[in-house]
mmCIF file of C-alpha atoms and ligand atoms in Angstrom:
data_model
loop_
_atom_site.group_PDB
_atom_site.id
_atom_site.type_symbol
_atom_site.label_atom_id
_atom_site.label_comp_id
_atom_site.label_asym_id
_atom_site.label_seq_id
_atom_site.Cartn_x
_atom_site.Cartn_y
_atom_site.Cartn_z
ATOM 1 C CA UNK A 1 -36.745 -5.701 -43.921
ATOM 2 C CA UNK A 2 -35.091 -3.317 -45.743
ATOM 3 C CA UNK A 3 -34.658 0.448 -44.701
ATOM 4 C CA UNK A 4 -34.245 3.361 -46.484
ATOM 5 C CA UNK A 5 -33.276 7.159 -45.459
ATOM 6 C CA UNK A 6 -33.730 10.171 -47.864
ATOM 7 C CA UNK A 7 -32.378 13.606 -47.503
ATOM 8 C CA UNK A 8 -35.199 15.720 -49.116
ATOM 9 C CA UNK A 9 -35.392 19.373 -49.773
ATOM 10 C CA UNK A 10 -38.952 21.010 -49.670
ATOM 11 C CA UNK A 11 -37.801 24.186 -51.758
ATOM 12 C CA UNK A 12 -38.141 27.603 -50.511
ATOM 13 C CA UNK A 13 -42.218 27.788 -49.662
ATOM 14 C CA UNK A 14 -44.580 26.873 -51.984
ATOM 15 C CA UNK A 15 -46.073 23.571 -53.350
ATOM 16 C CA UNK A 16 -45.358 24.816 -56.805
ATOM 17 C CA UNK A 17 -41.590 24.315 -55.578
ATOM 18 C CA UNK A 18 -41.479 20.646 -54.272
ATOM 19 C CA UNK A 19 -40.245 18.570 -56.973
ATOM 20 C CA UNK A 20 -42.062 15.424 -57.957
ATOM 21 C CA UNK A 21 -39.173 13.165 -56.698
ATOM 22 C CA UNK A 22 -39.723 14.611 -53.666
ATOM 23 C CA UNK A 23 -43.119 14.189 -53.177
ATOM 24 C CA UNK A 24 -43.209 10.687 -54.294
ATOM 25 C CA UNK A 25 -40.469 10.131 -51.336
ATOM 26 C CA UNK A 26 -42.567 11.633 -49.003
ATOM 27 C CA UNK A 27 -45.951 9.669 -49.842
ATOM 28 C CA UNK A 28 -43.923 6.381 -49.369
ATOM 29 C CA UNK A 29 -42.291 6.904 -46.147
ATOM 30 C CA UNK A 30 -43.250 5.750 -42.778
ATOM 31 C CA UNK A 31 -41.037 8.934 -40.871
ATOM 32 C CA UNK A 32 -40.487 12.298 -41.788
ATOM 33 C CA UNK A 33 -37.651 13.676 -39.059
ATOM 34 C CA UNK A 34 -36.722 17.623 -39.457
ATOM 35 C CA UNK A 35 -36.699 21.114 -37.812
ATOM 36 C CA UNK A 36 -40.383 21.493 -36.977
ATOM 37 C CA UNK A 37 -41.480 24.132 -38.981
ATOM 38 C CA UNK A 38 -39.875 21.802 -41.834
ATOM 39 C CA UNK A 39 -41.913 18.708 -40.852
ATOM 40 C CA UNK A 40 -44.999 21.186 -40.096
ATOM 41 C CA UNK A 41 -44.845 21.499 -43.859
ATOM 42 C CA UNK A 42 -45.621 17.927 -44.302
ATOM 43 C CA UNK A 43 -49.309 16.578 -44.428
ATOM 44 C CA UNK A 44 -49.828 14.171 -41.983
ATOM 45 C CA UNK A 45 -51.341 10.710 -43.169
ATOM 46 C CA UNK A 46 -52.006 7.446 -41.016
ATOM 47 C CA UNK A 47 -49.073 5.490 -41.047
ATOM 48 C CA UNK A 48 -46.961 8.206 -41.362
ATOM 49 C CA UNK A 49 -44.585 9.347 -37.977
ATOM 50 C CA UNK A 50 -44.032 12.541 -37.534
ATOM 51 C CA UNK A 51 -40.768 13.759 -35.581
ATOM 52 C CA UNK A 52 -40.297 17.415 -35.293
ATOM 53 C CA UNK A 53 -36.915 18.368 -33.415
ATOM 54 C CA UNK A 54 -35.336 21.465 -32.491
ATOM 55 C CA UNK A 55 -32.667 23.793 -34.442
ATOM 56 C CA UNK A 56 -29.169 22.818 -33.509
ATOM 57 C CA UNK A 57 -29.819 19.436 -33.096
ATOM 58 C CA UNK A 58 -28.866 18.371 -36.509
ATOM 59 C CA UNK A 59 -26.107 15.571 -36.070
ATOM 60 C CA UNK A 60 -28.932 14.058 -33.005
ATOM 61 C CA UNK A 61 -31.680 14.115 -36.044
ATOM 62 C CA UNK A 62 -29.293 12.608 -38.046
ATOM 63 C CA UNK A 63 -27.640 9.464 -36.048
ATOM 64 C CA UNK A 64 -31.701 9.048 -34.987
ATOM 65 C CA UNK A 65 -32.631 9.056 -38.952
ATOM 66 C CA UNK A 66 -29.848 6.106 -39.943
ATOM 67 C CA UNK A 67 -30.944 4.215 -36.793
ATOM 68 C CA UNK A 68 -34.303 4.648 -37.663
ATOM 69 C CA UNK A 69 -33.674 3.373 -41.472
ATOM 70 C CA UNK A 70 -31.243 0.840 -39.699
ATOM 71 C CA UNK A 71 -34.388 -1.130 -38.490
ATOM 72 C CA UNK A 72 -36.357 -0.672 -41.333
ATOM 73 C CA UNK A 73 -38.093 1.821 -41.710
ATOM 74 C CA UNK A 74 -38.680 4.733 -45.024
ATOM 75 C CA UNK A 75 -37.070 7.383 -43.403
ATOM 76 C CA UNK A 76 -37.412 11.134 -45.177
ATOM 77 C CA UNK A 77 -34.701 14.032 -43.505
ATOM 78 C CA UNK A 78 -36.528 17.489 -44.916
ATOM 79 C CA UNK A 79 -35.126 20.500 -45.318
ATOM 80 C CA UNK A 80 -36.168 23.456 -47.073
ATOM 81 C CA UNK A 81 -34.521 24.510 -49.748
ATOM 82 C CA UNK A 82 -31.733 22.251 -50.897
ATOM 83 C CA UNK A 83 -30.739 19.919 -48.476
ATOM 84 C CA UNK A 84 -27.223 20.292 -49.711
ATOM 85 C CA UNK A 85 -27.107 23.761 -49.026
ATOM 86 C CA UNK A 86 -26.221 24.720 -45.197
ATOM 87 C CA UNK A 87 -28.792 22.058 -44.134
ATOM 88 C CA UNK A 88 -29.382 18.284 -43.455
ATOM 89 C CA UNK A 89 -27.357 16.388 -46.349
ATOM 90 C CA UNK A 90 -23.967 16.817 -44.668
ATOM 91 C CA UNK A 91 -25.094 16.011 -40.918
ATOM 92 C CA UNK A 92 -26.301 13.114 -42.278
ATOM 93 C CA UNK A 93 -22.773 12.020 -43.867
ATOM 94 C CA UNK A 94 -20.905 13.606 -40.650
ATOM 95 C CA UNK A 95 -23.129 11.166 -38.644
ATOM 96 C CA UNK A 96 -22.757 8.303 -41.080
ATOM 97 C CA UNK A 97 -18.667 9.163 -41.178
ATOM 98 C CA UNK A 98 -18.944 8.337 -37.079
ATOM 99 C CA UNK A 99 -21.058 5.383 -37.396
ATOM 100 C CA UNK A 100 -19.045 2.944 -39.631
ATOM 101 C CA UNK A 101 -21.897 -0.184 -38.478
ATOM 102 C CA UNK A 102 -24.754 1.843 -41.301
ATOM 103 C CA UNK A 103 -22.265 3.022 -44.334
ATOM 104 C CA UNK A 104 -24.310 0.014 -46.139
ATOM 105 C CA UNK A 105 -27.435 1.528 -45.539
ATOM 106 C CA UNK A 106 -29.714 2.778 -49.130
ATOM 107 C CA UNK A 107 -29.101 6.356 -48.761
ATOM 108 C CA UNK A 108 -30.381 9.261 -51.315
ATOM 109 C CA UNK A 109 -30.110 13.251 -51.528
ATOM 110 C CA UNK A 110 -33.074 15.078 -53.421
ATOM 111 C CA UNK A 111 -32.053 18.000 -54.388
ATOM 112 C CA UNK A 112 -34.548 20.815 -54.040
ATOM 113 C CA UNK A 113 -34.756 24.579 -55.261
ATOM 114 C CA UNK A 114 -32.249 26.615 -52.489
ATOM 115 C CA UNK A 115 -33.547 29.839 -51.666
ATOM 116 C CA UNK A 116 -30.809 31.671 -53.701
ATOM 117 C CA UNK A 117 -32.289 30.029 -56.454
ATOM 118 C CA UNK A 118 -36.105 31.323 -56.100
ATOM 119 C CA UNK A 119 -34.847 35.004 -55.031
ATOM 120 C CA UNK A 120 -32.481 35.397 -57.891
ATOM 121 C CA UNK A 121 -35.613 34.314 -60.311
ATOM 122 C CA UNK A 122 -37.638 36.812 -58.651
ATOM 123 C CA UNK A 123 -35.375 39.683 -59.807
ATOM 124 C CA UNK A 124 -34.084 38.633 -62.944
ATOM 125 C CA UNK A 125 -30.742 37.210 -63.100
ATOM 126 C CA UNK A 126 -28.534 38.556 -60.067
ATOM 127 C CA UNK A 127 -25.929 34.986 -60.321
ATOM 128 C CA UNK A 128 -25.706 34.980 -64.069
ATOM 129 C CA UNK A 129 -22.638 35.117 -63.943
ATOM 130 C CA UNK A 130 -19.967 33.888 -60.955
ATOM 131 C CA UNK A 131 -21.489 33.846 -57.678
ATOM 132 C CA UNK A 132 -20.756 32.563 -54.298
ATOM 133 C CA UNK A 133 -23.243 31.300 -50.988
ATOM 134 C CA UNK A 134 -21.838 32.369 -47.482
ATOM 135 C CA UNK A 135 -23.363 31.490 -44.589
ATOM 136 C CA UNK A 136 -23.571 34.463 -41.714
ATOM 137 C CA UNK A 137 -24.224 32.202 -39.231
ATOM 138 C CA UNK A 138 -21.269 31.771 -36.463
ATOM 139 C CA UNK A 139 -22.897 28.434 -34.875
ATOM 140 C CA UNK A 140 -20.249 26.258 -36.509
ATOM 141 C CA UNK A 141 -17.642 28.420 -37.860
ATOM 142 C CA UNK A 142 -15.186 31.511 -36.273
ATOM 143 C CA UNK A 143 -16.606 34.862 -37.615
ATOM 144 C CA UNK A 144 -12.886 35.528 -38.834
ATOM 145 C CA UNK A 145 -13.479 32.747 -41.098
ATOM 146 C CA UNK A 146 -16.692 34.327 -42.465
ATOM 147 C CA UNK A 147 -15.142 38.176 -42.538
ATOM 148 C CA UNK A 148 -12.465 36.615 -44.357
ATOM 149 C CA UNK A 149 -14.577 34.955 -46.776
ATOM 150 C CA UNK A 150 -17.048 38.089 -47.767
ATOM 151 C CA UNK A 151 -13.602 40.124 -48.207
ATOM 152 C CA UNK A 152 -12.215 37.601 -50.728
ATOM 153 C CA UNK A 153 -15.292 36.993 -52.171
ATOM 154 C CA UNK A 154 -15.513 41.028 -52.717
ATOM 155 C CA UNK A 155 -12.242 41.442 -54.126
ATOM 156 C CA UNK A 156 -12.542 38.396 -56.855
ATOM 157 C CA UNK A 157 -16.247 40.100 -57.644
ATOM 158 C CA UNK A 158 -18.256 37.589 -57.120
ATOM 159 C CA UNK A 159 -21.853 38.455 -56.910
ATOM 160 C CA UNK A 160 -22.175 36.901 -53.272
ATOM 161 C CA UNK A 161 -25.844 35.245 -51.905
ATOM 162 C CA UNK A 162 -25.977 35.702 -47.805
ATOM 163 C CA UNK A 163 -27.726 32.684 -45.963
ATOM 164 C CA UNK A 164 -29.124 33.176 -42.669
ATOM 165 C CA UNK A 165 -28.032 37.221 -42.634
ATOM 166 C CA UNK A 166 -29.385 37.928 -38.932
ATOM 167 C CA UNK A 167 -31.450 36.356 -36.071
ATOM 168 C CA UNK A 168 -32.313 37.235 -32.394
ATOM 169 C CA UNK A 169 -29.036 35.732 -31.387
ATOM 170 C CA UNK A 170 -26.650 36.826 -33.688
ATOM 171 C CA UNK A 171 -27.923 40.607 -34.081
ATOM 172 C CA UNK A 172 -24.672 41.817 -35.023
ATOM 173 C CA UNK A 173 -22.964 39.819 -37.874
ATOM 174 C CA UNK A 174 -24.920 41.234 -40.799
ATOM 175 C CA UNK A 175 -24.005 44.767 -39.923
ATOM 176 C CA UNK A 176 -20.746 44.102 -39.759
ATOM 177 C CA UNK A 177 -20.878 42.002 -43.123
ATOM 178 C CA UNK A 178 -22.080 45.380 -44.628
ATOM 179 C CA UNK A 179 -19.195 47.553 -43.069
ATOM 180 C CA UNK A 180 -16.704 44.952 -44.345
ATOM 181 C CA UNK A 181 -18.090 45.019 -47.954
ATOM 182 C CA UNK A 182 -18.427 48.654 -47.736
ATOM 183 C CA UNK A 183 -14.813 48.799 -46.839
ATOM 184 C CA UNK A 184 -13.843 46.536 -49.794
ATOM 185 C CA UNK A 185 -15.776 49.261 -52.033
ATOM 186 C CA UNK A 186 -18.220 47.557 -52.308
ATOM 187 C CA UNK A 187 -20.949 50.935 -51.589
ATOM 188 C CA UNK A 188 -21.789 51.284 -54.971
ATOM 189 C CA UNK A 189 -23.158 47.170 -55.782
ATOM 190 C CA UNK A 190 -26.844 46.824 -56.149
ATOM 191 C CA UNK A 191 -28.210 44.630 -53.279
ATOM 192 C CA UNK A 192 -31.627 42.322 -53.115
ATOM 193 C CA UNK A 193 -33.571 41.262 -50.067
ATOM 194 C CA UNK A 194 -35.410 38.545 -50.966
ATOM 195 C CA UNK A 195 -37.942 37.448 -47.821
ATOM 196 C CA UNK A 196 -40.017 34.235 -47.761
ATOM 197 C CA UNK A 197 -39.566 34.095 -51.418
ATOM 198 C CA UNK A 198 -42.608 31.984 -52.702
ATOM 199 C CA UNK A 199 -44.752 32.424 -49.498
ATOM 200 C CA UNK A 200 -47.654 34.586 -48.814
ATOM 201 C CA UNK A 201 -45.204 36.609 -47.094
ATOM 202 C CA UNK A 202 -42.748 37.206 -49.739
ATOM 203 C CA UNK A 203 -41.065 40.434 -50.218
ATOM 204 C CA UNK A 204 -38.333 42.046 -52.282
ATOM 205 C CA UNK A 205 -36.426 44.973 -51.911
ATOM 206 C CA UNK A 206 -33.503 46.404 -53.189
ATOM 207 C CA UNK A 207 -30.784 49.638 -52.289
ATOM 208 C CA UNK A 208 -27.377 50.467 -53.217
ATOM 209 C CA UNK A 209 -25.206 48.783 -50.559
ATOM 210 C CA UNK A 210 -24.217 52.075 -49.460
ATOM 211 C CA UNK A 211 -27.444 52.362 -48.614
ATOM 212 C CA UNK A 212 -27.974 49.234 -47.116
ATOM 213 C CA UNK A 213 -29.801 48.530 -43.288
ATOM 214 C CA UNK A 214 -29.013 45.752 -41.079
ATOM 215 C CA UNK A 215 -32.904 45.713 -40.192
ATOM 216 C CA UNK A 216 -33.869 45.443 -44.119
ATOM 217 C CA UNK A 217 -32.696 41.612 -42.977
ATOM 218 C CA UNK A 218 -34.097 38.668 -40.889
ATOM 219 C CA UNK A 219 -33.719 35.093 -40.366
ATOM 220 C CA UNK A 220 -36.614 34.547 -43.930
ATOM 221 C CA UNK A 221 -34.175 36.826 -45.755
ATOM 222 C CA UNK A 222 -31.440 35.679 -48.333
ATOM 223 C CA UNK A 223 -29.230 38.523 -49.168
ATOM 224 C CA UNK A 224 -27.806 38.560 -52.574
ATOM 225 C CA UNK A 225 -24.951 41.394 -53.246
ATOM 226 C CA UNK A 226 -24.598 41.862 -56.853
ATOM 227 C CA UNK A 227 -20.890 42.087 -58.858
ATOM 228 C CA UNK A 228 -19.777 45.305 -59.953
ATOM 229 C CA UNK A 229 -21.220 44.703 -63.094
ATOM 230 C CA UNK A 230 -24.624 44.086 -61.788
ATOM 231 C CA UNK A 231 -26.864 46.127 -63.536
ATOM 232 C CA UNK A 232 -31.045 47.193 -62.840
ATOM 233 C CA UNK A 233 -33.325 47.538 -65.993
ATOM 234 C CA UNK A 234 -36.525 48.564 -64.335
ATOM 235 C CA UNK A 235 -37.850 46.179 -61.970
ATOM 236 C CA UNK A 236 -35.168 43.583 -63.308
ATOM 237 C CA UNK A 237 -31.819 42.908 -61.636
ATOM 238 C CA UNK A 238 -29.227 41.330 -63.666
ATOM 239 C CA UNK A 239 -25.511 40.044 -63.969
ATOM 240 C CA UNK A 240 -24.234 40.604 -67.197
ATOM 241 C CA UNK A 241 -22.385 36.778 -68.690
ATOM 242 C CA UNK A 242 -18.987 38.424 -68.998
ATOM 243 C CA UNK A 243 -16.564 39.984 -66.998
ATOM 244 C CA UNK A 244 -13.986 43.287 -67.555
HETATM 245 N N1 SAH B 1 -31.269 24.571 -47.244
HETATM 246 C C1 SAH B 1 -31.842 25.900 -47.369
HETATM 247 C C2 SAH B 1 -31.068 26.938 -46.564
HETATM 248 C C3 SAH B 1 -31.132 26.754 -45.064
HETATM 249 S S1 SAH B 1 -30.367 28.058 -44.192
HETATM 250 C C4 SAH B 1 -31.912 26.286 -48.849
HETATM 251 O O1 SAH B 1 -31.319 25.586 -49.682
HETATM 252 O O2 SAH B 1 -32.566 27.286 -49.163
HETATM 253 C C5 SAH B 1 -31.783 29.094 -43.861
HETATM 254 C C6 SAH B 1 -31.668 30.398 -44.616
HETATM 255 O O3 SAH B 1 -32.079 30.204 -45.971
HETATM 256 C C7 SAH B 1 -32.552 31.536 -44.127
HETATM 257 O O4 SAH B 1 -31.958 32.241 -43.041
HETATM 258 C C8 SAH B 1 -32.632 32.415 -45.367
HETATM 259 O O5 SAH B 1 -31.423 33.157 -45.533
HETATM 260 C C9 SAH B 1 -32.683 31.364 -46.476
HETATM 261 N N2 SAH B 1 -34.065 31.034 -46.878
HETATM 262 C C10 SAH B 1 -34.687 29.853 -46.751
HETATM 263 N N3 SAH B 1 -35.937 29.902 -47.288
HETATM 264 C C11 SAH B 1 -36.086 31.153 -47.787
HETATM 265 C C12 SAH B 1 -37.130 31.827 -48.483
HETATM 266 N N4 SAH B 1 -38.301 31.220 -48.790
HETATM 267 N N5 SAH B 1 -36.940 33.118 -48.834
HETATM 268 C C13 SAH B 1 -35.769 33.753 -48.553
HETATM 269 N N6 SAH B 1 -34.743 33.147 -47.913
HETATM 270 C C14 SAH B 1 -34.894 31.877 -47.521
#
């Protein structure tokens, strides 16, 4: 028998979001293996194995995932949002890199709608123009790597989108990320918090980065810091398409 293993992404919340591709992969496979809320999001049907696992334990998920599709089985990997975006589609290939005996394996990525995505929608049109996606997170990278990042990205003006800002155990990082940018004069930039966009939590606010509070941020936010161009007409946000 022939296995398959999919790398899904369940888009930022709501059903509207889950492409069709996506569903049609998960109404023909036999596992679904994620981070639990993730899989939570996935109605459960007879025939159908669940396996929920814990944050962190990506690269585990994933060498389970291509042993699972090794033997046969329709295997599903869900994240949300894109799984090519700081999520599941490159643990798989790190996993698959260390485990030359499955590189033959039927493997696909579905891409999904990324959180950066919905938010900038919500607003108007923050990353019309050049943008860049940093991850705050300091699990698998030195900070120095990200302060170096935000102060590059700053001084090429880049509107910049913030993944994974601030959580219980990194309290810290995003407050510093906003000292950094304000040192890189960045104070006067327009800047959106987009939380649980396209949930029945969802909320969006917006302040001059100046004005900006680490606690406007949590681990359902995605930060997007407009370019210097960035401009508000009413409720809209925009980035104008050229540059100075
Ligand atoms: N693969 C996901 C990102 C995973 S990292 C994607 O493509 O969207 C997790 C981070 O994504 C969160 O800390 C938050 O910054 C952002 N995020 C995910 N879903 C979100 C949502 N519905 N609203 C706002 N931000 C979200």
């Amino acid at each position: 028998m022939t296995g398959t293993l999919t790398i899904a992404g369940l888009g930022p919340g709501s059903e509207a979001l889950v492409t069709p591709e996506v569903s049609a992969a998960l109404a023909s496979a036999t596992d679904i293996l994620g981070y639990a809320p993730y899989v939570a999001r996935v109605v459960p049907r007879a025939g159908l194995a669940l396996h929920p696992s814990d944050n962190r334990e990506e690269l585990q998920r994933a060498t389970d995932a291509l042993r699972l599709a090794s033997e046969g089985r329709h295997v599903v990997v869900v994240s949300s949002g894109d799984p090519g975006v700081f999520a599941m589609a490159s643990a798989v290939f790190e996993a698959l890199e260390a485990a030359p005996q499955w590189r033959d394996l039927s493997i696909r990525v579905l891409p999904g709608v990324t959180a950066m995505f919905a938010a900038a929608a919500r607003i108007g049109a923050p990353l019309g123009h050049d943008f860049c996606a940093i991850n705050l997170s300091d699990n698998l990278k030195p900070w120095a790597v990200i302060e170096r990042r935000l102060r590059l990205a700053a001084e090429a003006d880049f509107a910049i989108a913030i993944y994974n800002p601030r959580s219980a155990s990194r309290p810290d990082g995003f407050a510093r990320a906003i000292e950094i940018l304000r040192e890189a004069d960045c104070g006067e930039r327009l800047v959106i918090f987009a939380r649980a966009v396209s949930t029945p939590d969802e909320k969006i606010e917006t302040a001059f980065l100046r004005d900006a509070r680490p606690e406007m941020a949590d681990m359902r936010t995605l930060v997007i810091v407009g370019n210097s161009a960035t401009r508000r007409i009413g409720r809209w946000i925009y980035a104008p398409r050229h540059a100075r």
